[in-house]
CSV table of C-alpha atoms (C1' of nucleotides) in Angstrom, one decimal:
chain,number,residue,atom,x,y,z
J,2,MET,CA,29.5,-22.3,-6.6
J,3,PRO,CA,29.6,-21.4,-2.9
J,4,ASP,CA,30.9,-18.0,-1.9
J,5,ASP,CA,33.9,-19.2,0.0
J,6,VAL,CA,35.5,-20.5,-3.2
J,7,LEU,CA,35.8,-17.0,-4.3
J,8,GLU,CA,36.8,-15.7,-0.8
J,9,GLU,CA,40.1,-13.9,-0.4
J,10,ALA,CA,42.5,-14.8,2.4
J,11,ASP,CA,41.5,-12.0,4.5
J,12,GLY,CA,37.9,-12.9,4.4
J,13,ARG,CA,36.7,-9.7,2.7
J,14,LEU,CA,34.1,-11.4,0.6
J,15,ARG,CA,32.7,-13.3,3.5
J,16,ARG,CA,32.4,-10.1,5.6
J,17,GLY,CA,31.1,-8.3,2.6
J,18,GLY,CA,28.3,-11.0,2.2
J,19,GLU,CA,27.5,-10.9,5.9
J,20,THR,CA,27.0,-7.0,5.7
J,21,ARG,CA,24.9,-7.4,2.7
J,22,ARG,CA,22.8,-10.1,4.4
J,23,ALA,CA,22.5,-7.8,7.5
J,24,VAL,CA,21.4,-4.8,5.3
J,25,LEU,CA,18.8,-6.8,3.5
J,26,GLY,CA,17.5,-8.2,6.7
J,27,ARG,CA,17.0,-4.9,8.1
J,28,ALA,CA,15.6,-3.5,4.8
J,29,VAL,CA,12.7,-6.1,4.6
J,30,GLU,CA,11.7,-5.2,8.0
J,31,VAL,CA,11.8,-1.4,7.4
J,32,ALA,CA,10.1,-1.7,3.9
J,33,SER,CA,7.2,-3.9,5.3
J,34,ILE,CA,6.3,-0.8,7.5
J,35,GLN,CA,7.6,2.2,5.7
J,36,GLY,CA,7.5,0.8,2.1
J,37,LEU,CA,10.2,0.5,-0.4
J,38,ASP,CA,10.4,4.4,-0.9
J,39,GLY,CA,10.6,4.7,2.9
J,40,LEU,CA,14.0,2.9,2.7
J,41,SER,CA,16.7,5.3,3.3
J,42,ILE,CA,20.5,4.5,2.7
J,43,GLY,CA,21.4,6.8,5.5
J,44,GLN,CA,19.0,5.5,8.0
J,45,LEU,CA,19.8,1.8,7.3
J,46,ALA,CA,23.6,2.7,7.7
J,47,ASN,CA,22.9,4.3,10.9
J,48,ASP,CA,20.8,1.2,12.2
J,49,LEU,CA,23.7,-1.1,11.2
J,50,ALA,CA,26.3,1.3,12.6
J,51,ILE,CA,28.3,1.5,9.2
J,52,SER,CA,28.9,4.3,6.9
J,53,LYS,CA,26.5,5.3,4.4
J,54,SER,CA,28.9,5.2,1.5
J,55,GLY,CA,29.9,1.7,2.7
J,56,LEU,CA,26.4,0.5,2.6
J,57,PHE,CA,25.7,2.2,-0.7
J,58,ALA,CA,28.7,0.5,-2.4
J,59,HIS,CA,26.8,-2.9,-1.9
J,60,PHE,CA,24.0,-1.8,-4.3
J,61,GLY,CA,25.2,1.2,-6.4
J,62,ALA,CA,21.7,2.7,-6.5
J,63,LYS,CA,18.6,3.0,-4.3
J,64,GLU,CA,16.6,1.1,-6.9
J,65,GLU,CA,19.0,-1.8,-6.8
J,66,LEU,CA,18.6,-1.9,-3.0
J,67,GLN,CA,14.8,-2.0,-3.5
J,68,LEU,CA,15.2,-4.9,-5.9
J,69,ALA,CA,17.6,-6.8,-3.7
J,70,THR,CA,15.1,-6.2,-0.9
J,71,ILE,CA,12.3,-7.8,-2.9
J,72,ARG,CA,14.5,-10.8,-3.8
J,73,ALA,CA,15.3,-11.2,0.0
J,74,ALA,CA,11.7,-11.1,1.0
J,75,ARG,CA,10.7,-13.6,-1.5
J,76,ARG,CA,13.3,-16.0,0.0
J,77,ILE,CA,11.7,-15.5,3.3
J,78,TYR,CA,8.1,-16.0,1.9
J,79,ALA,CA,9.2,-19.1,0.2
J,80,ASP,CA,10.4,-20.6,3.5
J,81,GLU,CA,7.7,-19.3,5.7
J,82,VAL,CA,4.7,-19.8,3.3
J,83,VAL,CA,5.4,-22.0,0.4
J,84,ALA,CA,7.7,-24.7,1.9
J,85,PRO,CA,5.3,-25.9,4.8
J,86,ALA,CA,2.5,-26.4,2.2
J,87,LEU,CA,4.7,-28.5,-0.3
J,88,LEU,CA,5.4,-31.0,2.7
J,89,VAL,CA,1.7,-32.0,2.4
J,90,PRO,CA,0.5,-34.3,-0.4
J,91,PRO,CA,-1.3,-32.8,-3.3
J,92,GLY,CA,-5.1,-32.3,-2.6
J,93,LEU,CA,-7.5,-30.3,-0.5
J,94,GLY,CA,-5.1,-30.7,2.4
J,95,ARG,CA,-2.1,-28.9,0.5
J,96,ILE,CA,-4.5,-26.0,-0.4
J,97,TRP,CA,-5.7,-25.8,3.2
J,98,THR,CA,-2.3,-26.0,4.5
J,99,LEU,CA,-1.1,-23.1,2.1
J,100,SER,CA,-3.9,-20.8,3.2
J,101,GLU,CA,-3.3,-21.7,6.9
J,102,SER,CA,0.5,-21.0,6.5
J,103,TRP,CA,-0.2,-17.7,4.7
J,104,LEU,CA,-2.6,-16.6,7.4
J,105,ASP,CA,0.0,-17.7,10.0
J,106,TYR,CA,2.7,-15.9,8.2
J,107,SER,CA,0.6,-12.7,8.3
J,108,ARG,CA,-0.5,-13.1,11.9
J,109,ARG,CA,3.0,-14.0,13.3
J,110,ARG,CA,4.4,-10.8,11.6
J,111,VAL,CA,7.2,-12.5,9.9
J,112,PHE,CA,7.6,-9.1,8.6
J,113,PRO,CA,6.6,-6.4,11.2
J,114,GLY,CA,4.4,-4.6,8.8
J,115,GLY,CA,2.3,-7.8,7.8
J,116,CYS,CA,2.7,-9.2,4.3
J,117,PHE,CA,5.7,-7.5,2.7
J,118,PHE,CA,4.3,-8.1,-0.8
J,119,SER,CA,0.8,-6.6,0.0
J,120,ARG,CA,2.6,-3.5,1.3
J,121,ALA,CA,4.9,-3.1,-1.7
J,122,THR,CA,2.5,-3.9,-4.5
J,123,HIS,CA,0.1,-1.3,-3.4
J,124,GLU,CA,3.0,1.1,-3.1
J,125,PHE,CA,4.4,0.5,-6.7
J,126,GLY,CA,1.3,-1.0,-8.5
J,127,GLY,CA,0.6,2.6,-10.0
J,128,ARG,CA,4.2,3.3,-10.9
J,129,PRO,CA,5.7,1.6,-14.0
J,130,GLY,CA,9.3,0.6,-13.7
J,131,PRO,CA,11.6,-2.3,-12.6
J,132,VAL,CA,10.3,-2.3,-9.0
J,133,ARG,CA,6.8,-2.6,-10.2
J,134,ASP,CA,7.8,-5.4,-12.8
J,135,ALA,CA,9.5,-7.3,-9.9
J,136,LEU,CA,6.5,-7.3,-7.8
J,137,ILE,CA,4.2,-8.3,-10.6
J,138,ALA,CA,6.6,-11.3,-11.2
J,139,ALA,CA,6.5,-12.2,-7.7
J,140,ASN,CA,2.6,-12.0,-7.5
J,141,GLY,CA,2.6,-14.0,-10.7
J,142,GLU,CA,4.6,-16.8,-9.1
J,143,TRP,CA,2.4,-16.8,-6.0
J,144,LEU,CA,-0.9,-17.1,-8.0
J,145,ALA,CA,0.6,-19.7,-10.3
J,146,LEU,CA,1.5,-21.8,-7.2
J,147,LEU,CA,-2.0,-21.5,-5.7
J,148,GLU,CA,-3.4,-22.4,-9.2
J,149,ARG,CA,-1.1,-25.4,-9.4
J,150,CYS,CA,-2.3,-26.7,-6.0
J,151,ILE,CA,-6.0,-26.2,-7.1
J,152,ASP,CA,-5.3,-28.1,-10.2
J,153,GLU,CA,-3.5,-30.9,-8.3
J,154,ALA,CA,-6.5,-31.1,-6.1
J,155,ARG,CA,-8.7,-31.6,-9.0
J,156,GLN,CA,-6.6,-34.2,-10.7
J,157,VAL,CA,-6.7,-36.3,-7.3
J,158,ASP,CA,-10.5,-35.9,-7.4
J,159,GLU,CA,-10.7,-33.8,-4.3
J,160,LEU,CA,-12.1,-30.7,-6.2
J,161,SER,CA,-14.9,-31.1,-8.7
J,162,SER,CA,-13.7,-31.7,-12.3
J,163,GLY,CA,-15.5,-28.5,-13.5
J,164,VAL,CA,-13.8,-26.2,-11.0
J,165,ASP,CA,-12.5,-22.8,-12.3
J,166,VAL,CA,-9.0,-22.8,-11.3
J,167,GLU,CA,-8.2,-19.2,-11.9
J,168,GLN,CA,-11.5,-18.1,-10.2
J,169,LEU,CA,-11.0,-20.1,-7.2
J,170,ALA,CA,-7.3,-18.9,-6.9
J,171,PHE,CA,-8.5,-15.3,-7.3
J,172,GLU,CA,-11.1,-15.6,-4.5
J,173,ILE,CA,-8.8,-17.5,-2.0
J,174,ASN,CA,-6.0,-14.9,-2.5
J,175,ALA,CA,-8.6,-12.1,-1.9
J,176,PHE,CA,-9.5,-13.5,1.4
J,177,LEU,CA,-5.9,-13.9,2.6
J,178,GLU,CA,-4.9,-10.3,1.5
J,179,SER,CA,-8.2,-9.0,3.1
J,180,ALA,CA,-7.3,-10.6,6.4
J,181,ASN,CA,-3.9,-9.2,6.3
J,182,LEU,CA,-5.2,-5.7,5.8
J,183,GLY,CA,-7.8,-6.1,8.4
J,184,SER,CA,-5.1,-7.1,11.0
J,185,LEU,CA,-3.1,-3.9,10.2
J,186,LEU,CA,-6.3,-2.0,10.9
J,187,GLY,CA,-6.8,-3.5,14.2
J,188,GLN,CA,-9.7,-5.9,13.3
J,189,ASP,CA,-9.4,-8.7,15.8
J,190,ASP,CA,-11.7,-11.2,13.9
J,191,CYS,CA,-10.1,-11.0,10.5
J,192,TYR,CA,-8.0,-14.3,10.5
J,193,PRO,CA,-11.1,-16.5,11.6
J,194,ARG,CA,-13.2,-14.7,9.0
J,195,ALA,CA,-10.8,-15.4,6.2
J,196,ARG,CA,-10.4,-19.0,7.4
J,197,ALA,CA,-14.2,-19.5,7.3
J,198,ALA,CA,-14.3,-17.8,3.9
J,199,VAL,CA,-11.6,-20.1,2.4
J,200,ARG,CA,-13.3,-23.3,4.0
J,201,LEU,CA,-16.7,-22.4,2.7
J,202,ARG,CA,-15.4,-21.7,-0.7
J,203,LEU,CA,-13.6,-24.9,-1.1
J,204,GLU,CA,-16.5,-26.7,0.4
J,205,ARG,CA,-18.5,-25.4,-2.7
J,206,ASP,CA,-16.2,-27.0,-5.2
J,207,ALA,CA,-15.0,-30.1,-3.1
J,208,ALA,CA,-15.8,-33.4,-4.5
J,209,ALA,CA,-18.5,-35.2,-2.4
J,210,ALA,CA,-16.2,-38.1,-1.5
J,211,ALA,CA,-13.1,-36.0,-0.5
J,212,VAL,CA,-11.9,-35.9,3.2
J,213,ARG,CA,-12.1,-32.4,4.7
J,214,PRO,CA,-8.7,-31.3,6.0
J,215,TRP,CA,-10.3,-28.7,8.3
J,216,GLY,CA,-12.1,-31.5,10.1
X,29,MET,CA,-23.0,28.3,7.8
X,30,PRO,CA,-21.9,28.7,4.3
X,31,ASP,CA,-18.4,30.2,3.6
X,32,ASP,CA,-19.6,33.3,2.0
X,33,VAL,CA,-21.1,34.6,5.1
X,34,LEU,CA,-17.6,34.9,6.5
X,35,GLU,CA,-16.1,36.2,3.3
X,36,GLU,CA,-14.3,39.7,3.3
X,37,ALA,CA,-15.2,42.3,0.9
X,38,ASP,CA,-12.0,41.8,-1.2
X,39,GLY,CA,-13.0,38.0,-1.6
X,40,ARG,CA,-10.0,36.8,0.3
X,41,LEU,CA,-11.6,33.9,1.9
X,42,ARG,CA,-13.3,32.8,-1.4
X,43,ARG,CA,-10.0,32.8,-3.1
X,44,GLY,CA,-8.4,31.1,-0.2
X,45,GLY,CA,-11.1,28.4,-0.4
X,46,GLU,CA,-10.5,28.0,-4.0
X,47,THR,CA,-6.8,27.6,-3.5
X,48,ARG,CA,-7.3,25.1,-0.8
X,49,ARG,CA,-9.8,23.0,-3.1
X,50,ALA,CA,-7.3,23.0,-5.9
X,51,VAL,CA,-4.5,21.9,-3.6
X,52,LEU,CA,-6.6,19.0,-2.3
X,53,GLY,CA,-7.8,18.1,-5.7
X,54,ARG,CA,-4.2,17.7,-6.8
X,55,ALA,CA,-3.2,16.1,-3.5
X,56,VAL,CA,-5.8,13.2,-3.9
X,57,GLU,CA,-4.5,12.4,-7.4
X,58,VAL,CA,-0.8,12.5,-6.3
X,59,ALA,CA,-1.4,10.5,-3.1
X,60,SER,CA,-3.4,7.8,-5.0
X,61,ILE,CA,-0.2,7.0,-6.8
X,62,GLN,CA,2.7,8.2,-4.6
X,63,GLY,CA,1.1,7.7,-1.3
X,64,LEU,CA,0.3,10.2,1.5
X,65,ASP,CA,4.0,10.2,2.3
X,66,GLY,CA,4.8,10.8,-1.3
X,67,LEU,CA,2.9,14.3,-1.1
X,68,SER,CA,5.4,17.0,-1.0
X,69,ILE,CA,4.5,20.5,-0.3
X,70,GLY,CA,7.1,21.9,-2.5
X,71,GLN,CA,6.0,19.7,-5.3
X,72,LEU,CA,2.3,20.5,-4.9
X,73,ALA,CA,3.2,24.2,-4.8
X,74,ASN,CA,5.1,23.8,-8.0
X,75,ASP,CA,2.2,21.9,-9.7
X,76,LEU,CA,-0.3,24.8,-8.8
X,77,ALA,CA,2.2,27.6,-9.5
X,78,ILE,CA,1.9,29.2,-6.0
X,79,SER,CA,4.7,29.5,-3.5
X,80,LYS,CA,5.5,26.7,-1.0
X,81,SER,CA,4.9,28.7,2.0
X,82,GLY,CA,1.6,30.0,0.6
X,83,LEU,CA,0.5,26.4,0.3
X,84,PHE,CA,1.8,25.5,3.6
X,85,ALA,CA,-0.2,28.2,5.3
X,86,HIS,CA,-3.5,26.5,4.4
X,87,PHE,CA,-2.5,23.5,6.5
X,88,GLY,CA,0.2,24.3,9.0
X,89,ALA,CA,1.8,20.9,9.0
X,90,LYS,CA,2.2,18.1,6.5
X,91,GLU,CA,0.2,15.8,8.7
X,92,GLU,CA,-2.7,18.2,8.5
X,93,LEU,CA,-2.4,18.2,4.7
X,94,GLN,CA,-2.5,14.4,4.9
X,95,LEU,CA,-5.6,14.4,7.0
X,96,ALA,CA,-7.3,17.0,4.7
X,97,THR,CA,-6.5,14.9,1.7
X,98,ILE,CA,-8.1,11.8,3.3
X,99,ARG,CA,-11.4,14.0,3.9
X,100,ALA,CA,-11.4,15.3,0.3
X,101,ALA,CA,-11.0,11.7,-0.9
X,102,ARG,CA,-13.7,10.6,1.3
X,103,ARG,CA,-16.1,13.2,-0.2
X,104,ILE,CA,-15.4,12.0,-3.8
X,105,TYR,CA,-15.7,8.3,-2.7
X,106,ALA,CA,-19.2,9.2,-1.2
X,107,ASP,CA,-20.2,10.8,-4.5
X,108,GLU,CA,-18.8,8.3,-6.8
X,109,VAL,CA,-19.4,5.0,-5.0
X,110,VAL,CA,-22.0,5.3,-2.3
X,111,ALA,CA,-24.5,7.9,-3.8
X,112,PRO,CA,-25.4,5.8,-6.8
X,113,ALA,CA,-26.2,2.7,-4.7
X,114,LEU,CA,-28.5,4.7,-2.3
X,115,LEU,CA,-30.7,5.7,-5.3
X,116,VAL,CA,-31.6,2.0,-5.6
X,117,PRO,CA,-34.2,0.4,-3.2
X,118,PRO,CA,-32.8,-1.7,-0.2
X,119,GLY,CA,-32.3,-5.4,-1.2
X,120,LEU,CA,-30.1,-7.6,-3.4
X,121,GLY,CA,-30.2,-4.8,-6.1
X,122,ARG,CA,-28.7,-2.1,-3.8
X,123,ILE,CA,-25.8,-4.5,-2.7
X,124,TRP,CA,-25.2,-5.5,-6.3
X,125,THR,CA,-25.3,-1.7,-7.4
X,126,LEU,CA,-22.8,-0.9,-4.6
X,127,SER,CA,-20.5,-3.6,-5.9
X,128,GLU,CA,-20.8,-2.6,-9.4
X,129,SER,CA,-20.3,1.1,-8.6
X,130,TRP,CA,-17.2,0.2,-6.6
X,131,LEU,CA,-15.6,-1.7,-9.4
X,132,ASP,CA,-16.4,1.2,-11.8
X,133,TYR,CA,-14.9,3.6,-9.4
X,134,SER,CA,-11.7,1.6,-9.5
X,135,ARG,CA,-11.9,0.8,-13.3
X,136,ARG,CA,-12.6,4.2,-14.2
X,137,ARG,CA,-9.7,5.5,-12.2
X,138,VAL,CA,-11.5,8.2,-10.4
X,139,PHE,CA,-8.3,8.5,-8.7
X,140,PRO,CA,-5.3,7.8,-11.1
X,141,GLY,CA,-3.7,5.3,-8.9
X,142,GLY,CA,-7.0,3.3,-8.4
X,143,CYS,CA,-8.7,3.3,-5.1
X,144,PHE,CA,-7.3,5.9,-3.0
X,145,PHE,CA,-8.1,4.2,0.3
X,146,SER,CA,-6.6,1.0,-0.7
X,147,ARG,CA,-3.3,2.6,-1.3
X,148,ALA,CA,-3.4,4.7,1.8
X,149,THR,CA,-4.4,2.1,4.1
X,150,HIS,CA,-1.7,-0.2,3.2
X,151,GLU,CA,0.8,2.7,3.5
X,152,PHE,CA,-0.3,3.6,7.0
X,153,GLY,CA,-1.7,0.4,8.5
X,154,GLY,CA,1.4,-0.4,10.2
X,155,ARG,CA,2.0,3.0,11.6
X,156,PRO,CA,0.3,4.3,14.5
X,157,GLY,CA,-1.0,7.9,14.5
X,158,PRO,CA,-3.8,10.2,13.4
X,159,VAL,CA,-3.3,9.2,9.8
X,160,ARG,CA,-4.0,5.6,10.3
X,161,ASP,CA,-6.9,6.5,12.8
X,162,ALA,CA,-8.5,8.5,10.1
X,163,LEU,CA,-8.1,5.6,7.6
X,164,ILE,CA,-9.5,3.1,10.2
X,165,ALA,CA,-12.5,5.4,10.6
X,166,ALA,CA,-12.9,5.7,6.9
X,167,ASN,CA,-12.7,1.7,6.4
X,168,GLY,CA,-15.1,1.4,9.3
X,169,GLU,CA,-17.7,3.6,7.6
X,170,TRP,CA,-17.4,1.8,4.5
X,171,LEU,CA,-17.8,-1.7,5.9
X,172,ALA,CA,-20.7,-0.4,8.1
X,173,LEU,CA,-22.6,0.7,4.9
X,174,LEU,CA,-21.9,-2.5,3.3
X,175,GLU,CA,-23.2,-4.4,6.2
X,176,ARG,CA,-26.2,-2.1,6.4
X,177,CYS,CA,-27.0,-3.0,2.9
X,178,ILE,CA,-26.7,-6.6,3.6
X,179,ASP,CA,-28.9,-6.3,6.7
X,180,GLU,CA,-31.7,-4.4,4.7
X,181,ALA,CA,-31.6,-7.2,2.2
X,182,ARG,CA,-32.3,-9.6,4.8
X,183,GLN,CA,-35.2,-7.5,6.1
X,184,VAL,CA,-36.8,-7.4,2.8
X,185,ASP,CA,-36.4,-11.2,2.6
X,186,GLU,CA,-33.9,-11.1,-0.4
X,187,LEU,CA,-31.2,-12.7,1.6
X,188,SER,CA,-31.8,-15.7,3.8
X,189,SER,CA,-32.6,-14.8,7.5
X,190,GLY,CA,-29.7,-16.8,8.6
X,191,VAL,CA,-27.0,-14.8,6.7
X,192,ASP,CA,-23.8,-13.9,8.5
X,193,VAL,CA,-23.8,-10.1,7.8
X,194,GLU,CA,-20.3,-9.4,8.8
X,195,GLN,CA,-18.9,-12.5,7.0
X,196,LEU,CA,-20.6,-11.6,3.9
X,197,ALA,CA,-19.4,-8.0,4.0
X,198,PHE,CA,-15.8,-9.2,4.7
X,199,GLU,CA,-16.0,-11.5,1.6
X,200,ILE,CA,-17.4,-8.9,-0.8
X,201,ASN,CA,-14.9,-6.2,0.3
X,202,ALA,CA,-12.1,-8.7,-0.3
X,203,PHE,CA,-13.2,-9.4,-3.9
X,204,LEU,CA,-13.5,-5.6,-4.5
X,205,GLU,CA,-10.1,-4.9,-3.1
X,206,SER,CA,-8.4,-7.7,-4.9
X,207,ALA,CA,-9.8,-6.6,-8.2
X,208,ASN,CA,-8.5,-3.1,-7.7
X,209,LEU,CA,-4.9,-4.4,-6.9
X,210,GLY,CA,-5.0,-6.8,-9.9
X,211,SER,CA,-5.9,-4.1,-12.2
X,212,LEU,CA,-2.9,-2.1,-10.9
X,213,LEU,CA,-0.8,-5.1,-11.6
X,214,GLY,CA,-2.1,-5.2,-15.2
X,215,GLN,CA,-4.5,-8.4,-14.8
X,216,ASP,CA,-7.0,-7.7,-17.5
X,217,ASP,CA,-9.6,-10.1,-16.1
X,218,CYS,CA,-9.7,-8.8,-12.5
X,219,TYR,CA,-13.0,-7.0,-12.8
X,220,PRO,CA,-15.0,-9.9,-14.4
X,221,ARG,CA,-13.6,-12.1,-11.8
X,222,ALA,CA,-14.7,-10.0,-8.9
X,223,ARG,CA,-18.0,-9.6,-10.4
X,224,ALA,CA,-18.5,-13.3,-10.7
X,225,ALA,CA,-17.2,-13.8,-7.2
X,226,VAL,CA,-19.8,-11.4,-5.7
X,227,ARG,CA,-22.6,-12.7,-7.8
X,228,LEU,CA,-21.9,-16.4,-6.9
X,229,ARG,CA,-21.4,-15.5,-3.3
X,230,LEU,CA,-24.7,-13.5,-3.1
X,231,GLU,CA,-26.4,-16.5,-4.9
X,232,ARG,CA,-25.4,-18.8,-1.9
X,233,ASP,CA,-27.2,-16.6,0.6
X,234,ALA,CA,-30.0,-15.2,-1.5
X,235,ALA,CA,-33.7,-16.2,-0.7
X,236,ALA,CA,-35.0,-18.6,-3.3
X,237,ALA,CA,-37.8,-16.2,-4.3
X,238,ALA,CA,-35.6,-13.1,-4.6
X,239,VAL,CA,-35.3,-11.6,-8.0
X,240,ARG,CA,-31.6,-11.6,-9.3
X,241,PRO,CA,-30.4,-8.1,-10.0
X,242,TRP,CA,-27.6,-9.4,-12.2
X,243,GLY,CA,-30.0,-10.9,-14.5
U,24,DC,C1',-0.7,35.0,-0.6
U,25,DC,C1',4.8,36.4,-1.1
U,26,DT,C1',10.4,36.3,-0.6
U,27,DA,C1',14.0,34.7,1.8
U,28,DC,C1',15.7,31.7,4.8
U,29,DC,C1',16.8,27.7,8.4
U,30,DG,C1',18.8,22.9,9.7
U,31,DA,C1',18.1,18.1,8.2
U,32,DT,C1',18.3,14.6,5.2
U,33,DC,C1',18.2,12.7,0.6
U,34,DG,C1',20.8,9.9,-3.1
U,35,DG,C1',25.1,9.9,-4.9
U,36,DT,C1',30.4,10.8,-5.8
U,37,DA,C1',35.6,11.3,-5.2
U,38,DG,C1',39.4,9.2,-3.4
U,39,DG,C1',41.3,6.1,-0.7
O,8,DC,C1',34.7,-0.8,4.1
O,9,DC,C1',36.1,4.7,5.5
O,10,DT,C1',36.0,10.3,5.5
O,11,DA,C1',34.5,14.0,3.3
O,12,DC,C1',31.9,16.3,0.2
O,13,DC,C1',28.2,17.6,-3.7
O,14,DG,C1',23.6,19.7,-5.1
O,15,DA,C1',18.7,18.9,-4.4
O,16,DT,C1',14.9,18.8,-1.8
O,17,DC,C1',12.6,18.2,2.5
O,18,DG,C1',9.2,20.3,6.3
O,19,DG,C1',9.0,24.4,8.4
O,20,DT,C1',9.7,29.6,10.1
O,21,DA,C1',10.3,34.8,10.0
O,22,DG,C1',8.4,38.6,8.5
O,23,DG,C1',5.5,41.0,5.6
DNA sequence: CCTACCGATCGGTAGG
DNA sequence: CCTACCGATCGGTAGG
């Protein structure tokens, strides 16, 4: 059911939704640099030139703002990283596209502080609670997607039938994350290094007859 | 020059040094979970049952406390991760020991929030300033050590003469970091996965005649 | 190391 | 969405 079915004649809900969207748009930017704890209701309100209590009313608690920020970041991630890979047929090409689009997402600074989820999971990984749970779920979704793509490639005989799906996903994910951190620390060669690492790692498990998408 | 040369008759400096050490001991623990921004002078003072201004006097500014906390963590890291590996002769065995001792440092929770530096570099990687600079320096030291161990292994003919030293260091470091994060997120298999990844990666570049330290 | 204090900012509430 | 306010806590200072 689209929002406007519920909208009142004066457009209150539409404007409310726009404000909420604007808040979350700013929140994902700030949180990617300052962290989810670094989000401040007063500062966000100031950035958007609305009152603190007006902004607060949209969420009811800071933790709800943090959870909504994670959901907003997930939508952006799905659009920027996942969607481009799903346009490519299953196989080595899809895995390679996923890796390339992830590195591009980090390099282009879709979030100004690099990968939003890398920042947030390191912040909350050691602190039990709903925020950590949401980040664990997001990480699980991402790894499951990567594993699905690897499994597909095995089914179309582009990866060897004996490939360890979870192990390969762990290693590719490690290279991507490490490139993102290297970039934040100013290492200029981290993206080519991650790309080479992924390519060589896929080469090890690639079926002999499979076409190499990296040319 | 040891501290006690400068010590006054009433033991003020010695006691001051002990307090400072106690503060930093608590600070590295808290920061590994809450981050370096999560350090609070008031909370630390409360934990140690001293006054806030008394604690503050040791550092003069919160940023100085953060920098001192990084130096304290570096000392612990040197003892727990680096020292055990330097007891082993150069070669594959030293690289393997370094990797094992890093994973053990993460798994044993030498810092309660997992690797202190992983937490802190993700927190400050996107924020220019002296804290980020100190973390970049620490990361550079660590990678330089890893590269030195790889280069030594090549010189003693346990790694192939054509090994890409920086590439191999990037990949091993990625596996270690990824295991640490996985552990924080509750993945029970992350340490065996990282160990397998390091072993298989070293196998690729190992000289045919070299003894395998992983047995 | 202490007490006592500063202005600023925090998350959150009352009431509209 | 607003103004006006709450108690708590922040980093930091004065003065000893």
